[in-house]
């Protein structure tokens, strides 16, 4: 199927159908992405304000065979939001559709338009004394439509699930321009195929999400945060099991931290206070969110006592104030900042079955060491089996010196992940960066089914071409 | 597409490819369903023992254009498991694939074959000191593959979600006979379209689930159950919100009970002890599952005090022993038994947005009263917005006297549900019984997308023809 560019004739046809101000020239920010690997083409920018305008845009693009790239907050890390080659696309940004359409407090439901900033959705929930638990580093600029299209993860997945698990219903425009009115507030509705979950995580290749009905949760009565040092990842996993035996689902977050990350922090972010000196080889950040009647500090102290007795924890600090709690989280949240300052040769957002983590880390160390004297910062959402596994140059060297090694490092890590039954993209998605990995490691039967579904719902192939599935 | 029957020539071809004992003649139990509305055709029965055998069966059926009806525990209530007309099908029962392949205790994961009985999956979890929370009346005979194919609900959805929310990965055979090896234990894996959720709830029309990786939960340290009387459904909803303010996600179940159900119980199940006399117009069964350190009886007593002060609860009993807890649940679980003994003209498994429930119940009463002096038993999973709304003949009359009214009653109820933005099938699915409702009330854009997906994945239309989507 040959696509045609969003040329002046197409722009003219659209502008006759749409109010003034919808069609624009893209700004530089629309054509860049955080890792600087892809540069978008100028093309045409549309900033619709209503679902009807999105419908018009897709209908016309489909008729003219013009590629469409849906655009959220632009924070994606795998190039899903920029189309660097092929016919210049229609860039469809939802940034003017930001309304919180409704908060149904009694139902624990919020209805947000796709362009709403994640932090604004969280704030609207908070204003109703409810929690919208999706939380990630980019929450100040990521938009909920993009979070859903990429099935975003973050730090609260352990307790509350991924973006997919927080969504009850969608309003979406299919490639034909037809609008699916699926903005259901129902907790149970078994009437046909799960179109909602098909669009979630499809990274804009099957349609455009324009609004979502999202689940809210009660705000835990008390939150407590602690940092425990552990001997090794095996002890960390046993500690997680112990924490769950004691606190059930109240374990909000369980984040693994490696010495390497703390050393990068000390080097590049000296303002971030570190509780332990010297930096422990392994530590875990634990957060409890407990119901009324239970004191988080006490519960964490009990966990530490039990963990120490079981030989699982060696040292620990438990935040005694909100400021201390924030300080511990700040430590965790600055690790990616430090990583960026150091500059990784190759970064990996991977997952393996939780009980395989210790063996994976050991084998990963060997595999990377075989390629060179690199430094590894392996950290992240241990409770979800999701590790950020980043490989850095030796001290005193620059990432640029190892550009030629990036492919080999990536391949070594991804091959190992595959051996362990893991995923080469736990939470960032496929985008354009990982289409080759998907072809290499994805189940071939699933891939064929995906291609058949893409062909069925987007027969002209206009939606985000080149993302997730490469043109064949 | 013309389908051909599972005739002797087809049986002969299959038997050359499969071990002895796989092909059988269906027993009567395979051709019946609980409500007695559909009678299956004799056809051919296959009882495969391995996924490879399922693959052979589907590949051959697809090549020969023979319809295939996947069969779990046979407990479905909408005729999804029997094909009453058209060419005699291959009935594919998973009843010999019942293995619990693995329990990954540390990961909170269990791997079960599709034919495993739900109660056996629960027991295997319990043996590992974990909870598999899917729980429903038919759990002693329903099989997990069927539970997933129909996205089963039950009494713990409020806290733990539907079957879909409890599944991490699937092994499934697509209509071509190809095996999708998607039995992932990963909590996070963003690598392509969500084929898992597409198969879940597709009622066997897109493929056959042969095994599943399922999520386990910690067993709550303490469980407590209470029955409170409330003035009306509005008070019940406010009480639910209060319970969640106090106990967070620890509210396992919140079941609405109407006087009519208690009267049916007294009439037909006099052995079931009733705590209140006379039967209250409205009551709610509440279950808390609390973490270590909190006492369920105390928490429920605090809830009652707060509810009484707020004018939400009038009277209450709190179970003081496991026997009393079981007795309260027995009350709830015998209501469907009593309903069956009385005999409904029409039964409805509906959901509406939770805050619309009071208005729906009021308008439903009016709509049914306009058709006759019928009795209504409206009860069920209030916390999920899922009501079982059953309409019965006047006292002293039989359901058979009103067979001619069934259509009108159903239409009145489903029209009203639609007006309230609800679902005509909250947890039972579409099957063959509700295909007309799906065409009438389903979103037309979603329906067209469903047809396109069906055509893409099952181009010959062999999978469970007539279920979910009528042949067009």
Coordinates of N, CA, C and O in Angstrom, one line a residue, chain A residues 106-108 130 150-151 153-154 157 159-160 162 164 174 178-181 185-195 197-198 201-202 205-206 217-218 237-238 244-249 291-294 302 351-356 381 384 386 421-430 438 443 445-446 449-450 452-454 456-457 468-469, chain B residues 106-108 130 150-151 153-154 157 159-160 162 164 174 178-181 185-195 197-198 201-202 205-206 217-218 237-238 244-249 291-294 302 351-356 381 384 386 421-427 429-430 438 443 445-446 449-450 452-454 456-457 468-469:
Chain A
X106 N -18.2 8.5 43.9 CA -18.8 7.3 44.5 C -18.4 6.1 43.7 O -18.4 5.0 44.3
X107 N -18.2 6.2 42.4 CA -17.9 5.0 41.6 C -16.4 4.8 41.5 O -16.0 3.9 40.8
X108 N -15.6 5.7 42.0 CA -14.1 5.6 41.8 C -13.8 5.6 40.3 O -13.0 4.8 39.9
X130 N -9.3 10.8 46.2 CA -9.1 9.5 45.6 C -7.7 9.5 45.0 O -7.0 10.5 44.9
X150 N 0.7 3.3 25.2 CA 1.9 2.6 25.4 C 1.8 1.7 26.6 O 2.8 1.1 27.0
X151 N 0.6 1.6 27.2 CA 0.4 0.8 28.4 C 1.6 1.1 29.5 O 2.3 0.2 29.9
X153 N 3.9 1.9 32.7 CA 4.1 1.2 33.9 C 4.3 2.2 35.1 O 3.4 2.8 35.6
X154 N 5.6 2.2 35.5 CA 5.9 3.2 36.6 C 6.1 2.4 37.9 O 6.3 1.2 38.0
X157 N 3.1 -0.2 39.9 CA 2.5 -1.4 39.2 C 2.3 -2.6 40.1 O 1.3 -3.3 40.0
X159 N 1.4 -2.9 43.0 CA 0.1 -2.9 43.7 C -1.1 -2.6 42.8 O -2.2 -3.3 43.0
X160 N -1.0 -1.7 41.9 CA -2.2 -1.2 41.1 C -2.2 -1.7 39.7 O -3.2 -1.4 39.0
X162 N -0.5 -2.0 35.6 CA -0.1 -1.1 34.5 C -1.3 -0.2 34.1 O -2.4 -0.4 34.5
X164 N -3.0 -0.3 31.6 CA -4.1 -1.1 31.1 C -5.1 -1.5 32.2 O -6.3 -1.5 32.0
X174 N -11.2 5.1 15.1 CA -10.6 4.1 14.3 C -10.0 4.7 13.0 O -10.4 5.8 12.6
X178 N -14.3 6.4 12.0 CA -15.4 6.1 12.8 C -15.1 6.2 14.3 O -14.0 5.8 14.7
X179 N -16.1 6.7 15.1 CA -15.8 6.8 16.5 C -16.4 5.7 17.3 O -17.6 5.4 17.2
X180 N -15.6 5.0 18.1 CA -16.1 4.0 19.0 C -16.4 4.7 20.3 O -15.5 5.2 21.0
X181 N -17.7 4.7 20.7 CA -18.1 5.3 22.0 C -18.0 4.2 23.1 O -19.1 3.6 23.4
X185 N -18.3 3.2 32.2 CA -17.9 3.2 33.6 C -18.2 1.9 34.3 O -18.1 1.8 35.5
X186 N -18.5 0.9 33.5 CA -18.9 -0.4 34.1 C -17.6 -1.2 34.5 O -16.6 -1.3 33.8
X187 N -17.8 -1.8 35.7 CA -16.7 -2.7 36.2 C -16.8 -4.1 35.5 O -15.9 -4.9 35.5
X188 N -18.0 -4.4 35.0 CA -18.2 -5.7 34.4 C -19.1 -5.5 33.2 O -20.2 -5.0 33.3
X189 N -18.6 -6.1 32.1 CA -19.4 -5.9 30.8 C -18.8 -6.9 29.8 O -17.8 -6.7 29.2
X190 N -19.5 -8.1 29.8 CA -18.9 -9.2 28.9 C -19.7 -9.3 27.6 O -20.5 -10.2 27.4
X191 N -19.6 -8.3 26.8 CA -20.4 -8.2 25.6 C -19.4 -8.0 24.4 O -19.5 -7.0 23.7
X192 N -18.6 -9.1 24.1 CA -17.9 -9.1 22.9 C -16.4 -8.9 23.1 O -15.9 -8.8 24.3
X193 N -15.7 -8.8 22.0 CA -14.2 -8.8 22.1 C -13.7 -7.5 22.8 O -14.3 -6.5 22.7
X194 N -12.5 -7.7 23.4 CA -11.9 -6.6 24.2 C -11.2 -5.6 23.3 O -9.9 -5.6 23.3
X195 N -12.0 -4.8 22.7 CA -11.4 -3.8 21.8 C -10.5 -2.8 22.6 O -9.5 -2.3 22.2
X197 N -8.6 -3.3 25.3 CA -7.2 -3.7 25.5 C -6.4 -3.9 24.2 O -5.2 -3.9 24.3
X198 N -7.1 -4.0 23.1 CA -6.4 -4.1 21.9 C -5.8 -2.7 21.5 O -4.7 -2.6 21.0
X201 N -1.8 -0.1 24.4 CA -0.6 -0.8 24.1 C -0.3 -0.9 22.6 O 0.7 -1.5 22.2
X202 N -1.2 -0.5 21.8 CA -1.0 -0.6 20.3 C -0.2 0.6 19.8 O 0.1 0.6 18.6
X205 N -1.1 2.5 16.5 CA -1.1 1.8 15.2 C -2.5 1.3 14.7 O -2.6 0.8 13.6
X206 N -3.4 1.3 15.7 CA -4.8 0.8 15.3 C -5.9 1.8 15.5 O -7.0 1.6 15.1
X217 N -8.7 4.7 43.1 CA -8.6 3.9 44.3 C -8.7 4.7 45.5 O -8.5 5.9 45.5
X218 N -9.1 4.1 46.6 CA -9.0 4.8 47.9 C -7.6 5.2 48.2 O -6.6 4.5 47.8
X237 N 14.4 -10.7 46.9 CA 13.2 -11.3 46.5 C 12.6 -12.0 47.7 O 11.3 -11.9 47.9
X238 N 13.4 -12.6 48.5 CA 12.8 -13.2 49.8 C 12.2 -12.1 50.7 O 11.2 -12.3 51.3
X244 N 5.2 -9.1 51.7 CA 3.8 -9.4 51.3 C 3.1 -10.3 52.3 O 1.9 -10.3 52.5
X245 N 3.9 -11.2 53.0 CA 3.3 -12.1 54.0 C 2.8 -11.2 55.1 O 1.8 -11.4 55.7
X246 N 3.5 -10.1 55.4 CA 3.2 -9.3 56.5 C 2.1 -8.2 56.2 O 1.3 -7.9 57.0
X247 N 2.2 -7.7 55.0 CA 1.4 -6.5 54.7 C 0.4 -6.7 53.5 O -0.3 -5.9 53.1
X248 N 0.4 -8.0 53.0 CA -0.5 -8.2 51.9 C -0.3 -7.3 50.7 O 0.9 -7.0 50.3
X249 N -1.4 -6.9 50.1 CA -1.2 -6.0 48.9 C -0.8 -4.6 49.3 O -0.7 -3.8 48.4
X291 N -4.1 0.6 55.4 CA -5.4 1.1 55.8 C -5.4 1.7 57.2 O -4.4 1.5 57.9
X292 N -6.5 2.4 57.5 CA -6.7 2.9 58.9 C -6.4 1.9 59.9 O -6.8 0.7 59.8
X293 N -5.8 2.3 61.0 CA -5.6 1.4 62.1 C -4.2 0.8 62.1 O -3.8 0.1 63.1
X294 N -3.5 0.9 61.0 CA -2.1 0.4 61.0 C -1.1 1.5 60.8 O -1.3 2.4 59.9
X302 N 8.7 -3.6 62.0 CA 8.4 -5.0 62.2 C 9.0 -5.8 61.0 O 9.6 -6.9 61.2
X351 N 12.2 -7.3 31.4 CA 11.6 -8.0 32.5 C 11.9 -9.5 32.4 O 12.1 -10.0 31.3
X352 N 12.1 -10.2 33.5 CA 12.2 -11.6 33.6 C 11.3 -12.1 34.7 O 10.9 -11.3 35.6
X353 N 10.9 -13.4 34.7 CA 10.2 -13.9 35.8 C 10.9 -13.6 37.1 O 12.1 -13.8 37.2
X354 N 10.2 -13.2 38.1 CA 10.8 -12.7 39.3 C 11.8 -13.6 39.9 O 12.9 -13.2 40.3
X355 N 11.5 -14.9 40.0 CA 12.4 -15.8 40.6 C 13.7 -16.1 39.8 O 14.7 -16.6 40.3
X356 N 13.7 -15.6 38.6 CA 14.9 -15.8 37.7 C 15.8 -14.6 37.8 O 16.9 -14.6 37.2
X381 N 12.1 -1.9 39.1 CA 10.9 -2.4 39.8 C 10.9 -3.9 40.0 O 10.3 -4.7 39.4
X384 N 7.9 -6.2 40.1 CA 7.3 -6.5 38.8 C 8.2 -7.3 37.9 O 7.9 -7.6 36.8
X386 N 10.8 -6.2 36.6 CA 11.1 -5.2 35.6 C 12.4 -4.5 36.0 O 12.4 -3.7 37.0
X421 N 13.1 -16.3 29.3 CA 11.7 -16.2 29.2 C 11.2 -14.8 29.5 O 10.1 -14.6 29.9
X422 N 12.1 -13.8 29.3 CA 11.7 -12.4 29.6 C 11.3 -11.6 28.4 O 11.1 -12.1 27.3
X423 N 11.2 -10.3 28.7 CA 10.7 -9.4 27.7 C 11.8 -8.3 27.4 O 12.4 -7.8 28.4
X424 N 12.0 -8.0 26.1 CA 13.0 -6.9 25.8 C 12.4 -5.5 25.9 O 13.1 -4.5 25.7
X425 N 11.1 -5.5 26.3 CA 10.5 -4.2 26.5 C 9.4 -4.4 27.6 O 8.3 -4.7 27.2
X426 N 9.7 -4.1 28.8 CA 8.8 -4.4 29.9 C 7.7 -3.3 30.0 O 6.6 -3.5 30.1
X427 N 8.2 -2.0 29.8 CA 7.2 -0.9 30.0 C 7.3 0.2 28.9 O 6.4 1.0 28.8
X428 N 8.4 0.2 28.2 CA 8.5 1.4 27.2 C 7.8 1.1 25.9 O 7.6 2.1 25.1
X429 N 7.5 -0.1 25.6 CA 6.9 -0.4 24.3 C 7.9 -0.8 23.2 O 9.1 -0.9 23.4
X430 N 7.4 -0.9 22.0 CA 8.2 -1.3 20.8 C 8.6 -0.1 20.0 O 9.8 0.1 19.7
X438 N 11.3 -7.2 18.2 CA 10.0 -7.9 18.2 C 10.0 -9.0 17.1 O 9.5 -10.2 17.4
X443 N 6.9 -14.2 19.6 CA 6.3 -15.4 19.1 C 5.8 -15.3 17.7 O 5.0 -14.3 17.4
X445 N 3.7 -16.9 15.9 CA 2.2 -17.0 15.8 C 1.5 -15.7 16.2 O 0.6 -15.2 15.6
X446 N 2.0 -15.2 17.3 CA 1.4 -13.9 17.8 C 1.7 -12.8 16.8 O 0.8 -12.0 16.5
X449 N -0.7 -13.0 14.0 CA -2.0 -12.6 14.4 C -2.0 -11.1 14.5 O -3.0 -10.4 14.1
X450 N -0.9 -10.4 15.0 CA -0.9 -9.0 15.0 C -1.0 -8.4 13.6 O -1.7 -7.4 13.4
X452 N -2.4 -9.7 11.0 CA -3.7 -9.9 10.5 C -4.7 -8.8 11.1 O -5.6 -8.3 10.5
X453 N -4.5 -8.6 12.4 CA -5.4 -7.6 13.1 C -5.1 -6.2 12.6 O -6.0 -5.4 12.3
X454 N -3.8 -5.8 12.4 CA -3.5 -4.5 11.8 C -4.1 -4.4 10.4 O -4.8 -3.3 10.1
X456 N -6.7 -5.9 9.3 CA -8.2 -5.9 9.4 C -8.7 -4.5 9.9 O -9.7 -4.0 9.4
X457 N -8.0 -3.8 10.8 CA -8.5 -2.6 11.3 C -8.0 -1.4 10.6 O -8.5 -0.3 10.7
X468 N 5.8 -0.4 15.9 CA 5.4 -1.8 16.4 C 5.7 -2.8 15.3 O 6.5 -3.7 15.5
X469 N 5.0 -2.7 14.2 CA 5.1 -3.6 13.1 C 5.8 -2.9 11.9 O 5.3 -1.9 11.5
Chain B
X106 N 6.9 -17.9 44.9 CA 7.6 -16.6 45.2 C 7.1 -15.6 44.2 O 7.1 -14.4 44.5
X107 N 6.7 -16.0 43.0 CA 6.2 -15.1 42.0 C 4.7 -14.8 42.1 O 4.1 -14.1 41.3
X108 N 4.0 -15.6 42.9 CA 2.5 -15.5 43.0 C 1.9 -15.9 41.6 O 1.1 -15.2 41.1
X130 N -1.4 -19.4 49.1 CA -1.8 -18.3 48.3 C -3.3 -18.4 48.0 O -3.9 -19.4 48.2
X150 N -14.8 -16.9 28.9 CA -16.0 -16.1 29.1 C -15.7 -14.9 30.1 O -16.7 -14.3 30.4
X151 N -14.5 -14.8 30.4 CA -14.1 -13.7 31.4 C -15.0 -13.7 32.6 O -15.7 -12.7 32.9
X153 N -16.8 -13.7 36.3 CA -16.8 -12.7 37.3 C -16.9 -13.4 38.7 O -15.9 -13.9 39.2
X154 N -18.0 -13.3 39.3 CA -18.2 -13.9 40.7 C -18.1 -12.9 41.8 O -18.3 -11.7 41.6
X157 N -14.9 -9.9 42.5 CA -14.4 -9.0 41.5 C -14.1 -7.6 42.1 O -13.2 -7.0 41.6
X159 N -12.7 -6.7 44.6 CA -11.3 -6.5 45.1 C -10.3 -7.0 44.1 O -9.2 -6.4 43.9
X160 N -10.6 -8.1 43.4 CA -9.5 -8.8 42.6 C -9.7 -8.7 41.1 O -8.9 -9.1 40.4
X162 N -12.1 -9.3 37.4 CA -12.6 -10.4 36.6 C -11.5 -11.4 36.3 O -10.3 -11.1 36.5
X164 N -10.2 -12.0 33.6 CA -9.2 -11.3 32.7 C -8.1 -10.7 33.5 O -6.9 -10.7 33.1
X174 N -4.7 -21.2 17.7 CA -5.5 -20.4 16.8 C -6.2 -21.3 15.8 O -5.9 -22.4 15.6
X178 N -2.2 -23.3 14.5 CA -0.9 -22.8 15.1 C -1.0 -22.5 16.6 O -2.0 -22.1 17.0
X179 N 0.1 -22.8 17.3 CA 0.1 -22.7 18.7 C 0.8 -21.4 19.1 O 1.9 -21.1 18.7
X180 N 0.1 -20.6 19.8 CA 0.7 -19.4 20.4 C 1.2 -19.7 21.8 O 0.5 -20.1 22.7
X181 N 2.5 -19.6 21.9 CA 3.2 -19.9 23.2 C 3.3 -18.6 24.0 O 4.3 -18.0 24.0
X185 N 5.0 -15.5 32.5 CA 4.9 -15.2 33.9 C 5.2 -13.7 34.2 O 5.4 -13.4 35.4
X186 N 5.4 -12.9 33.2 CA 5.8 -11.6 33.4 C 4.7 -10.7 33.8 O 3.6 -10.7 33.3
X187 N 5.0 -9.8 34.7 CA 4.0 -8.8 35.2 C 4.0 -7.6 34.2 O 3.0 -6.8 34.1
X188 N 5.1 -7.4 33.5 CA 5.2 -6.3 32.5 C 5.8 -6.8 31.3 O 6.9 -7.4 31.3
X189 N 5.1 -6.6 30.2 CA 5.7 -7.0 28.9 C 4.9 -6.2 27.8 O 3.9 -6.6 27.4
X190 N 5.5 -5.1 27.3 CA 4.9 -4.3 26.4 C 5.5 -4.5 25.0 O 6.1 -3.6 24.4
X191 N 5.2 -5.7 24.5 CA 5.8 -6.0 23.1 C 4.7 -6.4 22.2 O 4.6 -7.6 21.8
X192 N 3.8 -5.5 21.8 CA 2.9 -5.8 20.8 C 1.4 -5.9 21.3 O 1.2 -5.7 22.5
X193 N 0.5 -6.2 20.4 CA -0.9 -6.1 20.7 C -1.3 -7.2 21.7 O -0.7 -8.2 21.8
X194 N -2.3 -6.9 22.4 CA -2.7 -7.7 23.6 C -3.6 -8.9 23.1 O -4.8 -8.9 23.2
X195 N -2.9 -9.9 22.5 CA -3.6 -11.1 22.0 C -4.3 -11.8 23.2 O -5.4 -12.4 23.0
X197 N -5.8 -10.6 25.9 CA -7.1 -10.1 26.3 C -8.1 -10.3 25.1 O -9.3 -10.2 25.4
X198 N -7.6 -10.4 23.9 CA -8.5 -10.6 22.8 C -9.1 -12.0 22.9 O -10.3 -12.2 22.6
X201 N -12.6 -13.8 26.9 CA -13.9 -13.2 26.7 C -14.4 -13.4 25.3 O -15.5 -12.9 24.9
X202 N -13.6 -14.0 24.4 CA -14.1 -14.3 23.0 C -14.9 -15.5 22.9 O -15.4 -15.8 21.8
X205 N -14.5 -18.1 20.1 CA -14.7 -17.8 18.6 C -13.5 -17.4 17.9 O -13.5 -17.2 16.7
X206 N -12.4 -17.3 18.6 CA -11.1 -16.9 18.0 C -10.0 -17.9 18.1 O -8.9 -17.7 17.6
X217 N -2.7 -14.2 44.9 CA -2.6 -13.1 45.8 C -2.2 -13.7 47.2 O -2.4 -14.8 47.5
X218 N -1.7 -12.8 48.0 CA -1.5 -13.2 49.4 C -2.9 -13.5 50.0 O -3.9 -12.9 49.7
X237 N -25.2 2.1 48.6 CA -24.0 2.6 47.9 C -23.2 3.5 48.8 O -21.9 3.5 48.8
X238 N -23.8 4.3 49.6 CA -23.1 5.2 50.5 C -22.4 4.4 51.6 O -21.2 4.7 52.0
X244 N -15.2 1.5 52.1 CA -13.9 1.7 51.5 C -13.0 2.8 52.1 O -11.8 2.8 52.1
X245 N -13.7 3.9 52.6 CA -13.0 4.9 53.3 C -12.3 4.3 54.5 O -11.2 4.7 54.9
X246 N -13.0 3.3 55.2 CA -12.4 2.8 56.4 C -11.4 1.7 56.1 O -10.4 1.5 56.8
X247 N -11.7 0.8 55.1 CA -10.9 -0.4 54.9 C -10.1 -0.5 53.6 O -9.5 -1.4 53.3
X248 N -10.2 0.6 52.8 CA -9.5 0.6 51.5 C -9.9 -0.6 50.7 O -11.1 -0.9 50.6
X249 N -8.9 -1.2 50.0 CA -9.3 -2.3 49.1 C -9.6 -3.6 49.8 O -9.8 -4.6 49.2
X291 N -5.2 -7.2 56.4 CA -3.9 -7.7 56.7 C -3.6 -7.9 58.2 O -4.5 -7.5 59.0
X292 N -2.5 -8.5 58.5 CA -2.0 -8.7 59.8 C -2.2 -7.5 60.7 O -1.9 -6.4 60.2
X293 N -2.6 -7.6 61.9 CA -2.7 -6.5 62.8 C -4.0 -5.8 62.9 O -4.2 -5.0 63.7
X294 N -5.0 -6.2 62.0 CA -6.3 -5.6 62.1 C -7.3 -6.8 62.3 O -7.2 -7.8 61.7
X302 N -16.8 -1.3 63.8 CA -16.6 0.1 63.6 C -17.4 0.6 62.4 O -17.9 1.7 62.4
X351 N -25.4 -4.9 34.2 CA -24.7 -3.9 35.1 C -25.0 -2.5 34.6 O -25.4 -2.3 33.5
X352 N -25.0 -1.6 35.6 CA -25.1 -0.2 35.3 C -24.0 0.6 36.1 O -23.5 0.0 37.1
X353 N -23.7 1.8 35.7 CA -22.8 2.6 36.6 C -23.3 2.6 38.0 O -24.5 2.8 38.2
X354 N -22.4 2.4 39.0 CA -22.8 2.2 40.3 C -23.7 3.2 40.9 O -24.7 3.0 41.5
X355 N -23.4 4.5 40.5 CA -24.3 5.6 41.1 C -25.6 5.6 40.5 O -26.5 6.3 41.0
X356 N -25.8 4.9 39.4 CA -27.2 4.9 38.7 C -28.1 3.8 39.3 O -29.2 3.7 38.9
X381 N -23.9 -8.3 42.9 CA -22.6 -7.7 43.2 C -22.7 -6.2 43.1 O -22.2 -5.6 42.2
X384 N -19.8 -4.0 42.1 CA -19.3 -4.0 40.7 C -20.4 -3.4 39.8 O -20.2 -3.4 38.6
X386 N -23.1 -4.8 39.3 CA -23.6 -6.0 38.5 C -24.8 -6.6 39.3 O -24.6 -7.1 40.4
X421 N -26.8 3.4 30.3 CA -25.4 3.2 29.9 C -24.9 1.9 30.5 O -23.7 1.8 30.7
X422 N -25.7 0.9 30.6 CA -25.3 -0.3 31.3 C -25.1 -1.4 30.2 O -25.0 -1.2 29.0
X423 N -24.9 -2.6 30.8 CA -24.6 -3.8 29.9 C -25.7 -4.9 30.1 O -26.1 -5.2 31.2
X424 N -26.1 -5.5 29.0 CA -27.1 -6.6 29.0 C -26.4 -7.9 29.4 O -27.1 -8.9 29.6
X425 N -25.1 -7.9 29.5 CA -24.4 -9.1 30.0 C -23.2 -8.7 30.8 O -22.1 -8.5 30.2
X426 N -23.3 -8.7 32.1 CA -22.2 -8.2 32.9 C -21.2 -9.3 33.1 O -20.0 -9.0 33.0
X427 N -21.6 -10.5 33.3 CA -20.6 -11.5 33.6 C -20.8 -12.8 32.8 O -19.9 -13.7 32.8
X429 N -21.6 -13.3 29.6 CA -21.2 -13.3 28.2 C -22.4 -13.3 27.2 O -23.5 -13.0 27.6
X430 N -22.1 -13.4 25.9 CA -23.1 -13.3 24.9 C -23.6 -14.7 24.5 O -24.8 -14.9 24.3
X438 N -26.6 -8.1 21.4 CA -25.4 -7.4 21.0 C -25.6 -6.6 19.8 O -25.1 -5.5 19.7
X443 N -22.2 -1.1 20.4 CA -21.7 0.0 19.6 C -21.4 -0.5 18.2 O -20.7 -1.5 18.0
X445 N -19.7 0.6 15.8 CA -18.3 0.7 15.4 C -17.5 -0.5 16.0 O -16.7 -1.1 15.3
X446 N -17.8 -0.7 17.3 CA -17.1 -1.9 17.9 C -17.5 -3.2 17.2 O -16.7 -4.1 17.0
X449 N -15.7 -3.7 14.1 CA -14.3 -4.0 14.4 C -14.2 -5.5 14.8 O -13.3 -6.2 14.4
X450 N -15.2 -5.9 15.6 CA -15.2 -7.3 16.0 C -15.3 -8.3 14.8 O -14.6 -9.3 14.7
X452 N -14.4 -7.6 11.8 CA -13.1 -7.6 11.0 C -12.1 -8.5 11.7 O -11.3 -9.2 11.0
X453 N -12.0 -8.4 13.0 CA -11.1 -9.3 13.8 C -11.4 -10.7 13.6 O -10.5 -11.6 13.4
X454 N -12.7 -11.1 13.7 CA -13.1 -12.5 13.5 C -12.6 -13.0 12.1 O -12.1 -14.1 12.0
X456 N -10.3 -11.8 10.3 CA -8.8 -11.9 10.2 C -8.2 -13.1 10.8 O -7.3 -13.7 10.3
X457 N -8.8 -13.5 12.0 CA -8.2 -14.6 12.7 C -8.8 -15.9 12.4 O -8.2 -17.0 12.6
X468 N -21.5 -15.3 20.0 CA -21.0 -13.9 20.0 C -21.5 -13.2 18.8 O -22.3 -12.2 18.9
X469 N -21.0 -13.6 17.6 CA -21.4 -12.9 16.4 C -22.2 -13.9 15.6 O -21.8 -15.0 15.3

